[in-house]
XYZ file of C-alpha atoms in Angstrom:
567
model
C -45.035 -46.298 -99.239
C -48.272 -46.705 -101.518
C -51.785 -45.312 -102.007
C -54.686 -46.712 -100.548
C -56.742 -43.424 -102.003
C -56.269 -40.079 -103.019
C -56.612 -38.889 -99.228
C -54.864 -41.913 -97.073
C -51.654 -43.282 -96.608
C -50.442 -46.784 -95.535
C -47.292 -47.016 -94.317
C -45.592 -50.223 -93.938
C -44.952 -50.563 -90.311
C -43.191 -53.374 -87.912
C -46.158 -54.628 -86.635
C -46.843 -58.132 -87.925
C -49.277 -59.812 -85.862
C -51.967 -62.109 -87.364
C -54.452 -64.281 -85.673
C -53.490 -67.982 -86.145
C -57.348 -69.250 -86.992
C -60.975 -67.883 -86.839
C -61.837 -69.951 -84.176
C -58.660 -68.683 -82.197
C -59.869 -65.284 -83.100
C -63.889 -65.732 -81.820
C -62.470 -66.991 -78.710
C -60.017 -64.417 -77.909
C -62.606 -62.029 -78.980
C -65.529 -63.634 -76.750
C -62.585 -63.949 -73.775
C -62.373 -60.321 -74.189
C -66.367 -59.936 -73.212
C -66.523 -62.844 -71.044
C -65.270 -61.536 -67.786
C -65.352 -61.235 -64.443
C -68.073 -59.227 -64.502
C -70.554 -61.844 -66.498
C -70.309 -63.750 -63.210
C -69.915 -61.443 -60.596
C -71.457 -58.632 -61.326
C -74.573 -59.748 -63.841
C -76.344 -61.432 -61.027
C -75.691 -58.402 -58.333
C -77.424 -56.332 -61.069
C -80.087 -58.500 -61.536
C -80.540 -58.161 -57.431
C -80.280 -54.707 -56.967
C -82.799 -54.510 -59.782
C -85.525 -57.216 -58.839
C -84.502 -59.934 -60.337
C -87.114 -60.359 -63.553
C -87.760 -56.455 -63.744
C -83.942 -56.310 -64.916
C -83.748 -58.864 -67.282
C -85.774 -57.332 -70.259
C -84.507 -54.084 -70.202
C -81.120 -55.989 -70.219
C -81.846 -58.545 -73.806
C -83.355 -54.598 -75.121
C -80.036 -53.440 -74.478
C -78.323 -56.029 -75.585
C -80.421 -56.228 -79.367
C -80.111 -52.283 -79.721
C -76.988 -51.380 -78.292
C -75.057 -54.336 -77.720
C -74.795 -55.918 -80.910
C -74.645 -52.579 -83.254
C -72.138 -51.437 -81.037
C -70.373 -55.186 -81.875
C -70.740 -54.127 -85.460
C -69.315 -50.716 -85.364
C -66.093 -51.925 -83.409
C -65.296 -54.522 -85.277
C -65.488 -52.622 -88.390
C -63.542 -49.510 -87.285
C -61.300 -51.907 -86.388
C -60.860 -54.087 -89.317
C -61.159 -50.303 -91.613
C -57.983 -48.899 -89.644
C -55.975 -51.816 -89.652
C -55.876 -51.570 -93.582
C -54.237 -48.644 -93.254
C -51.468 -49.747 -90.551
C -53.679 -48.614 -87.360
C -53.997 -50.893 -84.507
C -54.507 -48.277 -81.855
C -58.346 -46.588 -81.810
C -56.435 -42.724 -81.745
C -55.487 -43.351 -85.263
C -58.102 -45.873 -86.168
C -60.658 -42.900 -85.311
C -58.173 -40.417 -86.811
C -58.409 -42.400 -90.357
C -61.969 -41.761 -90.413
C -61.963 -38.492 -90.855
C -60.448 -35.100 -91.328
C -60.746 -33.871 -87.776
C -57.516 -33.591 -86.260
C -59.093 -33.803 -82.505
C -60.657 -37.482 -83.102
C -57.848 -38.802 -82.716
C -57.719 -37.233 -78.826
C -61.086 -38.920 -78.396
C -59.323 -41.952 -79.550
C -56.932 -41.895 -76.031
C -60.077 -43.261 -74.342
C -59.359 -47.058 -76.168
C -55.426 -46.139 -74.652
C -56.274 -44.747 -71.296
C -59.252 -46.659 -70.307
C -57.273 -50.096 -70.805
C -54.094 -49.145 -68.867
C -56.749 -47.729 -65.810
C -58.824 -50.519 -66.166
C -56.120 -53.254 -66.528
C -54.378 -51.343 -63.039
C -57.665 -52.213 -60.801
C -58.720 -55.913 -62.633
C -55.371 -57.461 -62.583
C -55.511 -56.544 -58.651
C -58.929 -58.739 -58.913
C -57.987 -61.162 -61.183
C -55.241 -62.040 -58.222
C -57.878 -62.640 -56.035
C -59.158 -65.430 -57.982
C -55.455 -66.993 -58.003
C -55.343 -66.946 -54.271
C -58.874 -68.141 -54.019
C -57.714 -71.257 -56.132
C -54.946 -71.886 -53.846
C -57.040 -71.515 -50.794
C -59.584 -73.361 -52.126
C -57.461 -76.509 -52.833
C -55.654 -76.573 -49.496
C -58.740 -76.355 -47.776
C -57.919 -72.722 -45.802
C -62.168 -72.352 -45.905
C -62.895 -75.656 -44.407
C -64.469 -75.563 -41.598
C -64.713 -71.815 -41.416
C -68.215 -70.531 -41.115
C -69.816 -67.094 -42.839
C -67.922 -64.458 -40.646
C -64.746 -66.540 -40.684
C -65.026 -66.156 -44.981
C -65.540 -62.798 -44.602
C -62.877 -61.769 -42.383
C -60.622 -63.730 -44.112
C -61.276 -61.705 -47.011
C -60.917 -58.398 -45.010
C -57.528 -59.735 -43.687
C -56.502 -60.511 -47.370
C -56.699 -57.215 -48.827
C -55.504 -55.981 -45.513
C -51.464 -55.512 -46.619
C -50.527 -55.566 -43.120
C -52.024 -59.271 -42.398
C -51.656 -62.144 -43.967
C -53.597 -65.597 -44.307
C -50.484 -68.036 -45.526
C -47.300 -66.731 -43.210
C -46.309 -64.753 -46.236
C -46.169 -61.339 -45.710
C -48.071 -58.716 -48.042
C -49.903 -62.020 -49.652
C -51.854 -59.832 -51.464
C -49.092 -57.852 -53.403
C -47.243 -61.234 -54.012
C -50.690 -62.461 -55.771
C -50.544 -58.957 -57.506
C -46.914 -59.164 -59.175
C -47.546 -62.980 -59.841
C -50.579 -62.382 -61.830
C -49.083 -59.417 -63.718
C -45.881 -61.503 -64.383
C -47.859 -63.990 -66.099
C -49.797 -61.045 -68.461
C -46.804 -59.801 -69.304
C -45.033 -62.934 -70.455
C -48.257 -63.908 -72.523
C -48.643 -60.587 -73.921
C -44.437 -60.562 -74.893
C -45.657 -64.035 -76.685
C -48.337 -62.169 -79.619
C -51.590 -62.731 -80.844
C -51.311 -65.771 -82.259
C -48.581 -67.365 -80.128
C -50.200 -65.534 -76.263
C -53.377 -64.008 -76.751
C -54.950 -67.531 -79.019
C -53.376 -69.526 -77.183
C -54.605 -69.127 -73.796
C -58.328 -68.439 -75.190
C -57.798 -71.793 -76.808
C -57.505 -72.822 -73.391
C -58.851 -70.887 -71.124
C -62.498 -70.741 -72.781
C -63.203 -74.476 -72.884
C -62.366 -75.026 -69.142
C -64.115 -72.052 -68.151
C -67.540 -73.131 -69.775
C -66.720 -76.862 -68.379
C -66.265 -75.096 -65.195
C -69.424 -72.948 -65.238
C -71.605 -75.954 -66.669
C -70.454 -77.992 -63.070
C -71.875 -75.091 -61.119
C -74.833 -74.277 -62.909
C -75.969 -78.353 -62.920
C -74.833 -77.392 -59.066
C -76.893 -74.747 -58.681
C -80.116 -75.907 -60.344
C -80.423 -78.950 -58.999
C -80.405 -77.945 -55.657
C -83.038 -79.101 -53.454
C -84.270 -77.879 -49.924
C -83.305 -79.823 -47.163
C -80.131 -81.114 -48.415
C -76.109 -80.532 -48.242
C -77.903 -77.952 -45.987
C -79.915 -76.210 -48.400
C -83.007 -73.967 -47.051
C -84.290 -73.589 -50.497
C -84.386 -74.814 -54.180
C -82.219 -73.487 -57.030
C -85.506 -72.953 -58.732
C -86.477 -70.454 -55.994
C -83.244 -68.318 -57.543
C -84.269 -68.525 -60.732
C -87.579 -68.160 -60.620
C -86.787 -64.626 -59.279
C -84.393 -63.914 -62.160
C -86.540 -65.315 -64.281
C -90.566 -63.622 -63.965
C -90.523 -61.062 -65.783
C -92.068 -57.700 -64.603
C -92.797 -55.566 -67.670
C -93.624 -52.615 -65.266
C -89.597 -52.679 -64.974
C -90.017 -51.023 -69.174
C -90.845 -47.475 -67.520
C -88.151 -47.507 -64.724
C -84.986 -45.397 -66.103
C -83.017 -46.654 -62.966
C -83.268 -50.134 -64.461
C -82.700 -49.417 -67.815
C -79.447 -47.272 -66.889
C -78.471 -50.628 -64.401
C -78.998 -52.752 -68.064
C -77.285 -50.383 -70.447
C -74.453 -50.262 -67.864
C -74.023 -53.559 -67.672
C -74.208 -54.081 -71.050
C -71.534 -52.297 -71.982
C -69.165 -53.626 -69.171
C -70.108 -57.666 -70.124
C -69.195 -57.250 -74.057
C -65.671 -55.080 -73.286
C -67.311 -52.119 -75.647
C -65.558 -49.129 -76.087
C -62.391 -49.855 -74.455
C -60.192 -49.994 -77.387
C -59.540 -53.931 -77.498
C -62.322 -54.832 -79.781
C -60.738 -52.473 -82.601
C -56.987 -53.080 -81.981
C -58.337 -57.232 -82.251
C -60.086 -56.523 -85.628
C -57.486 -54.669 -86.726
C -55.218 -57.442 -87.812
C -58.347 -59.510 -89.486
C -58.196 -59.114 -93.318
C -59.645 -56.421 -95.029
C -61.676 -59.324 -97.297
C -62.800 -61.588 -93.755
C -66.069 -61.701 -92.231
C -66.794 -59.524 -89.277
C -70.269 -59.345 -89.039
C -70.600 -63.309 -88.131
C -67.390 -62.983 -85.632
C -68.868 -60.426 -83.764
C -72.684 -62.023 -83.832
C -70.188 -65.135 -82.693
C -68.712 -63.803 -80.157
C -71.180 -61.470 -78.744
C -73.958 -64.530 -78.405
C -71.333 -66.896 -76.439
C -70.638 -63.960 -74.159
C -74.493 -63.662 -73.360
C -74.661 -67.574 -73.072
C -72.046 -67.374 -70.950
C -73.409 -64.534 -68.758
C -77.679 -65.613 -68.962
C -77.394 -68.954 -69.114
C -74.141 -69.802 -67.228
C -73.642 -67.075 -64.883
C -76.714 -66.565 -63.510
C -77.279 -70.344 -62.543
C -74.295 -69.885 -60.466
C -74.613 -67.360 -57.822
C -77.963 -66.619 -58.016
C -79.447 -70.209 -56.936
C -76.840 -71.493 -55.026
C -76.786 -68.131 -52.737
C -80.269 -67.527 -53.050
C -80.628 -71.650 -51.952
C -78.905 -71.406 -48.509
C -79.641 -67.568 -47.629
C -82.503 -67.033 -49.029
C -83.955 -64.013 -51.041
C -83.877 -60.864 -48.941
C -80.405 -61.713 -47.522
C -78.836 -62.401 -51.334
C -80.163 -58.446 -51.774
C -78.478 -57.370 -48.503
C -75.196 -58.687 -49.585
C -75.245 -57.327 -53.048
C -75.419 -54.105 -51.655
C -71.825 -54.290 -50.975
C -71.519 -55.212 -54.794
C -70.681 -58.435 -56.461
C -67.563 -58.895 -53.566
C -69.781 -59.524 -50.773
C -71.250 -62.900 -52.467
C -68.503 -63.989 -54.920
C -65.480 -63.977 -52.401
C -67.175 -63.289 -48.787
C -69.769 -65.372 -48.919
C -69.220 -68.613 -51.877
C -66.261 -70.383 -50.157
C -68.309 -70.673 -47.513
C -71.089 -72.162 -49.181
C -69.589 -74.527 -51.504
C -68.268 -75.698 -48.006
C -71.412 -77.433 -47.327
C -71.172 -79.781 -50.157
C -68.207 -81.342 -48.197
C -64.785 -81.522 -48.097
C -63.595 -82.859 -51.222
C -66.449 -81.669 -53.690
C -66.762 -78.290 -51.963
C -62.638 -77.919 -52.870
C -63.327 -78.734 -56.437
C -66.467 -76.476 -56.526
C -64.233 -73.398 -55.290
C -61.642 -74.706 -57.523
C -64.109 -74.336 -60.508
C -65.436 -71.154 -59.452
C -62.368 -69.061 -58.569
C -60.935 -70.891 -61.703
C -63.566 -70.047 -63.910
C -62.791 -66.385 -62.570
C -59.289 -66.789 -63.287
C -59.617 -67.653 -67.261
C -62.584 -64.766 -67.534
C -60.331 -62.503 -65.490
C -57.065 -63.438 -67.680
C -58.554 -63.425 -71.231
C -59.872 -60.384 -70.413
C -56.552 -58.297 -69.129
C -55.248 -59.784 -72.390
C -57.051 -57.753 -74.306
C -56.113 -54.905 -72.541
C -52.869 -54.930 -73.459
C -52.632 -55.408 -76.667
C -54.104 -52.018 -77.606
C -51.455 -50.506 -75.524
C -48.599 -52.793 -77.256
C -49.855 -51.783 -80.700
C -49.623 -48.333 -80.387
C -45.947 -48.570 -79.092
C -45.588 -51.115 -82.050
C -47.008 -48.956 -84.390
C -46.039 -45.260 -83.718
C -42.039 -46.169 -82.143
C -41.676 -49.186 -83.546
C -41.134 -51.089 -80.514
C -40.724 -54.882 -80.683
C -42.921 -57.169 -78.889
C -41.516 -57.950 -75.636
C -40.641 -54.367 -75.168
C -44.083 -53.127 -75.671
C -44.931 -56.057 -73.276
C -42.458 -54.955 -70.532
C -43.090 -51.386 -70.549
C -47.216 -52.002 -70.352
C -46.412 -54.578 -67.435
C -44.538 -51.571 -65.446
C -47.455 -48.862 -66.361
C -49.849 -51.008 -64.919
C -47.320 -52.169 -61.726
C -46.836 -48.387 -61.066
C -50.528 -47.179 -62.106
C -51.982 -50.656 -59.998
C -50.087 -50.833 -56.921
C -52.532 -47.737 -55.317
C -55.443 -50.250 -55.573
C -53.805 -52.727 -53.502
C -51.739 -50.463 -51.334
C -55.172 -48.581 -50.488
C -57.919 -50.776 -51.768
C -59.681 -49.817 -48.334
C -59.179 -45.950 -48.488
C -61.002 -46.337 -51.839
C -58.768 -46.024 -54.502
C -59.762 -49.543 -56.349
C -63.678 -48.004 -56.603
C -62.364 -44.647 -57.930
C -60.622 -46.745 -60.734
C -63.897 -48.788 -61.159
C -65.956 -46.145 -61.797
C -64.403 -43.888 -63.629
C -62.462 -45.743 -65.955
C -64.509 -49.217 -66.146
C -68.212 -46.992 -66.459
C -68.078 -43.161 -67.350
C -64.521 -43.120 -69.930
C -67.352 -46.474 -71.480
C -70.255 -44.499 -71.944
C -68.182 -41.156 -73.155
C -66.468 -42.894 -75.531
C -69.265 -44.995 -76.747
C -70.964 -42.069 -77.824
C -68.743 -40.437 -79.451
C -67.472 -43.479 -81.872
C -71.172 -44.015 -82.342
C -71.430 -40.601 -83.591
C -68.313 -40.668 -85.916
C -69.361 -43.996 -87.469
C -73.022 -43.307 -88.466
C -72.642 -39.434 -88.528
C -69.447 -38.025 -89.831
C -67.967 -41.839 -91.412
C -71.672 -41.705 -92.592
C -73.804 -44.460 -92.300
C -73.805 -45.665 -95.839
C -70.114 -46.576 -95.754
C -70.114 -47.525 -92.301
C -72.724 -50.232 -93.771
C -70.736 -50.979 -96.694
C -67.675 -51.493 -94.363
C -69.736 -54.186 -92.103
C -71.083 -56.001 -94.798
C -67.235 -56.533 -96.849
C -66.839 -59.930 -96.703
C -69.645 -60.603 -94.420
C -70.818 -64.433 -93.856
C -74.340 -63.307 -92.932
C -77.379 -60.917 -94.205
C -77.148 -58.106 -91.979
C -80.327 -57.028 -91.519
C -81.350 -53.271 -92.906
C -83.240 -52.757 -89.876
C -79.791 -52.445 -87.989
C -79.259 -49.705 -90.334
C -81.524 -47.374 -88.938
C -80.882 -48.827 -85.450
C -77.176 -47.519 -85.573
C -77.692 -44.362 -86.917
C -80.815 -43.390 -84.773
C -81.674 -45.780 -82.175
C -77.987 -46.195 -80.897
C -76.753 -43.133 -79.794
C -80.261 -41.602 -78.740
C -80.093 -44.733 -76.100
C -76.065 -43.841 -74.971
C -77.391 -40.582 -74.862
C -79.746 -41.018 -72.551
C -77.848 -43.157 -70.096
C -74.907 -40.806 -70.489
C -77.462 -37.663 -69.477
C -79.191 -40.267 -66.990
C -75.595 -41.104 -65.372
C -74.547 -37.608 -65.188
C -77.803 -36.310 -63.359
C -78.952 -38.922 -62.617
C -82.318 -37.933 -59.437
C -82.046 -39.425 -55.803
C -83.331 -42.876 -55.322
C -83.892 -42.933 -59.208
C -87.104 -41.034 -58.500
C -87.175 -38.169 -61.326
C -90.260 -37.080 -60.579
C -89.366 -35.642 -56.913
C -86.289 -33.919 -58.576
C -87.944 -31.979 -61.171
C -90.516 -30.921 -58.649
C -88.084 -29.707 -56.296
C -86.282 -27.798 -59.349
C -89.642 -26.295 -60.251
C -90.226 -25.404 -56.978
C -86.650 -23.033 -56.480
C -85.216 -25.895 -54.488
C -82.433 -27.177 -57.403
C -82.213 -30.904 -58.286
C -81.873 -33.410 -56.058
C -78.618 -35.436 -57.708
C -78.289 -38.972 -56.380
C -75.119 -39.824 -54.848
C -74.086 -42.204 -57.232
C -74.551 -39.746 -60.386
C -70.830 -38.778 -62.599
C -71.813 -34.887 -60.954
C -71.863 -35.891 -57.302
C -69.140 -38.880 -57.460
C -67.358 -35.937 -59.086
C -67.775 -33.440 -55.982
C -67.807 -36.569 -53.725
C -71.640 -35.424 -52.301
C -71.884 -38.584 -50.186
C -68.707 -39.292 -48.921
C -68.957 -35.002 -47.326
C -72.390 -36.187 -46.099
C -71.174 -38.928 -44.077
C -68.442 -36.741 -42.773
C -70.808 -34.086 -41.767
C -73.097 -36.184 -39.853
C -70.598 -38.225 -38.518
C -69.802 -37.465 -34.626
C -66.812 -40.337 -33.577
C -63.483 -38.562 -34.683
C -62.305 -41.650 -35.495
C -65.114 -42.206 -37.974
C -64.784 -38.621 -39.242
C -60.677 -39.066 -39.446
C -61.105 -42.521 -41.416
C -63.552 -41.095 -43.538
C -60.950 -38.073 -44.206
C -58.554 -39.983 -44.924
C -60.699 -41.863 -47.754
C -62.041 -38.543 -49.281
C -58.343 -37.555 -49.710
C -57.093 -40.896 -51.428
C -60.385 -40.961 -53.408
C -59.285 -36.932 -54.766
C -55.995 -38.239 -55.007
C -57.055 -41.214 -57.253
C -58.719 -39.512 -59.393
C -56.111 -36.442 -60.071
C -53.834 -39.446 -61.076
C -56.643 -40.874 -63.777
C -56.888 -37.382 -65.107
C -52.575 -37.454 -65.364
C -52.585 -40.456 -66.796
C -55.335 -39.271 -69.667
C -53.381 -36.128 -70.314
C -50.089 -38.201 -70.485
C -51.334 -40.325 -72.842
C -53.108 -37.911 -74.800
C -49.612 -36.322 -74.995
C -48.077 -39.197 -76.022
C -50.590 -39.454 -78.719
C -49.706 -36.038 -80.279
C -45.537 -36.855 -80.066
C -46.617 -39.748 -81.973
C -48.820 -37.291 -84.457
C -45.983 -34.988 -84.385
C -43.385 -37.838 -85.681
C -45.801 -39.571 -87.805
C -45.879 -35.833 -89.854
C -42.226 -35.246 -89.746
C -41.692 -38.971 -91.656
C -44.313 -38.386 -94.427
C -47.170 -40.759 -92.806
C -49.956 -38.761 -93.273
C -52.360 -37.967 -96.022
């Protein structure tokens, strides 16, 4: 055991992962942000949000959030990995004093084993889609047929191949295959398949995009051109700058696209050396995941839906989220191309999902592996196995009950609020209690780029006053987005008028009792019941498997103490 300092130990431990190359590493790290959510759920934002009027509050978000956040990961990371850390309890806990950081920490823990229950459900979606796709089960099939066949496939009960629970076998298949990359390593799992992975999936996305924008009315069945999608993306609508809803829709989004606050950006940059660059990586990878998202993404869905359904109905199926075009509504449309190149096109799509989806469950493991690595000195395929069963045991409620609501639960609690929450407070301990003098000496060791100083001020002020106010805007956040009308009506005696989808009335479940209440078919009122119970249910199991983990964190404080490993 030797000094770093007069205040902090490193302790040799049996841990010995190391990325293979820097270009191994900016892909793994930009297959971490590149997601499912860069093509599914960027344009349904951009929808629900008019298009234009959400695309400048988004490249705001992105310059004064999204890329100091980058920063601050990537060098809390690369800081607690000096000292043996590759988990963020104890990469937060070297950073200061404080013994309850390190609690705050079991976000980066908790958030990837709830997140990585729910996404490797969806990421099996996009492995059935594939297979579907190239045996031609959507030919021929028109809009409804699509969309029932969906229905039916997250249905257990049904099946659409004469296997029976199809959509569990898709489940353990695709968590199989995480866990036996994971048991692999960084260099020999993780690099590997972002080698891979990344290359086809922009060669992929660049088919559908040339697909999508060349588009022209009247043809392969087309009512519209892709240039009647874009152009709606595209014109902007400054009066969008004074609408909180759509600057909460952009700051939410931008935190879901680049995988911040999760935990997997700092266990990553934890095994980079202490003397590499991290403020070109993340620049690197942060800029392929928005060229992957702005440029790629949103020349997929957004023409080619907008091209045969036209504007108004696009918006009427992104109500339903980015489900109700991606996998209701695509197959069917890539159908009209014909029968082989509509096969390859839903081969490229769902595939392109697959590698976004896959790199991006990665990443959400290894977190989870290096703790167990790290504080029990686990070897690799053990850590592998036992986060393969978590998420088996923790996952199989979305799929058993992805229609009671269980897989939304998941979704919003642990892939938006645990984001925010814990986004605010690392902000807070980097520029605040770290201080922002070292926290700027720490991003510019070994940096292959002039940072500029204006980021300095950006981090320390700008930064958390903007996760503060989508964290106060998500909590409270007025009905129909219209604050105005709610602080009359408090003014007035009448109390605030909360919007359904705000953290306080997803918490009390305000809308779901509204629909019972003015519901009048029992059947309607049992079914709806019955999903307000596994909706309670599913989240009294997030908040057990917080406060397990948090517990798990403290054995691990408790031995780390009784072998001499602290300062």
């Amino acid at each position: 055991m030797r000094k770093e300092s007069t205040d902090t130990t490193v302790y040799t431990s049996t841990n010995k992962e190391a990325w293979g190359s820097r270009v191994g590493l900016i892909l793994a790290m930009a297959g971490n942000a590149v997601g499912l959510g860069n093509f599914l759920r960027f344009p349904v934002k951009a929808m629900q949000n008019g298009g234009g009027a959400f695309i400048i509050p988004y490249l705001i978000c992105f310059l004064l959030m999204g890329i100091p956040l980058l920063w601050i990961e990537w060098s809390v990371g690369r800081f607690g990995g000096k000292l043996g850390n590759h988990s963020t309890p104890f990469i937060l806990d070297s950073m200061d004093k404080g013994k309850f950081w390190k609690y705050i920490g079991v976000f980066g823990i908790f958030t990837n084993i709830a997140v990585a229950s729910y996404y490797c459900y969806l990421e099996s979606w996009t492995m059935a889609y594939v297979y579907h796709s190239l045996v031609g089960t959507f030919r021929g099939m028109d809009q409804n047929g699509v969309a029932s066949f969906f229905a039916n496939y997250v249905d257990i009960h049904s099946t659409t191949t004469g296997l029976p629970y199809e959509s569990i076998l898709f489940f353990l298949l695709c968590l199989t295959l995480n866990t036996y990359i994971l048991s692999k390593g960084l260099s020999g799992g993780v690099e590997k398949v972002a080698k891979i992975g990344m290359p086809l999936l922009i060669f992929f996305g660049v088919f559908l995009a040339y697909k999508g924008i060349s588009l022209e009315s009247g043809k392969e069945g087309a009512i519209y051109g892709g240039s009647v999608g874009l152009n709606f993306l595209w014109t902007p609508q400054f009066d969008s700058l004074w609408d909180p809803k759509v600057w909460l829709a952009a700051a939410g989004q931008m935190f879901f696209t680049l995988s911040v606050d999760m935990g997997t950006i700092q266990c990553y940059a934890s095994y980079v050396s202490k003397k590499d660059d991290i403020a070109l990586n993340a620049m690197s990878a942060g800029w392929m995941n928005e060229f992957v998202e702005v440029v790629i993404g949103s020349a997929i869905l957004i023409p080619i839906s907008v091209g045969y359904l036209g504007i108004d109905k696009v918006i009427e199926l992104t109500q339903s989220g980015g489900l109700g075009l991606g996998f209701r509504t695509m197959p069917f449309l890539f159908g009209q191309w014909g029968e082989y190149l509509g096969a390859f096109a839903g081969l490229a799509f769902f595939g392109l999902l697959f590698f976004s989806g896959i790199t991006s469950s990665l990443a959400m493991g290894t977190p989870c592996m290096g703790f167990m690595q790290d504080e029990f000195k686990w070897k690799r395929g053990k850590a592998a196995l036992s986060f393969g069963l978590i998420i088996l045991i923790l996952g199989l409620p979305t799929v058993l009950f992805f229609n009671e609501g269980v897989f939304d639960q998941y979704d919003y609690w642990a892939g938006e609020v645990s984001l925010v929450v814990f986004a605010l407070a690392e902000t807070i301990l980097f520029a605040w209690v770290f201080g922002i003098e070292k926290g700027w000496k720490e991003i510019n060791q070994g940096a292959d780029i002039t940072v500029p100083r204006f980021y300095k001020f950006v981090i320390k002020w700008i930064t958390p006053f903007l996760l503060l106010f989508v964290f106060a805007g998500s909590l409270i956040g007025p009905e129909g987005g219209d604050w105005g009308a709610s602080f009359a009506s408090l003014l007035n005696g009448n109390g605030w008028l909360l919007d359904n989808g705000s953290i306080i009335a997803q918490l009390f479940n305000k809308g779901l009792k509204e629909q019972i209440a003015s519901a009048t078919d029992p059947a309607v009122v049992n079914t709806l019941e019955r999903k307000l119970l596994y909706t309670n249910g599913a989240k009294l199991l997030l908040l057990y498997v917080f406060a397990v983990a948090a517990y798990v964190v403290y054995i691990a404080y408790r031995k780390r103490i009784k072998e001499g490993r602290f300062r």
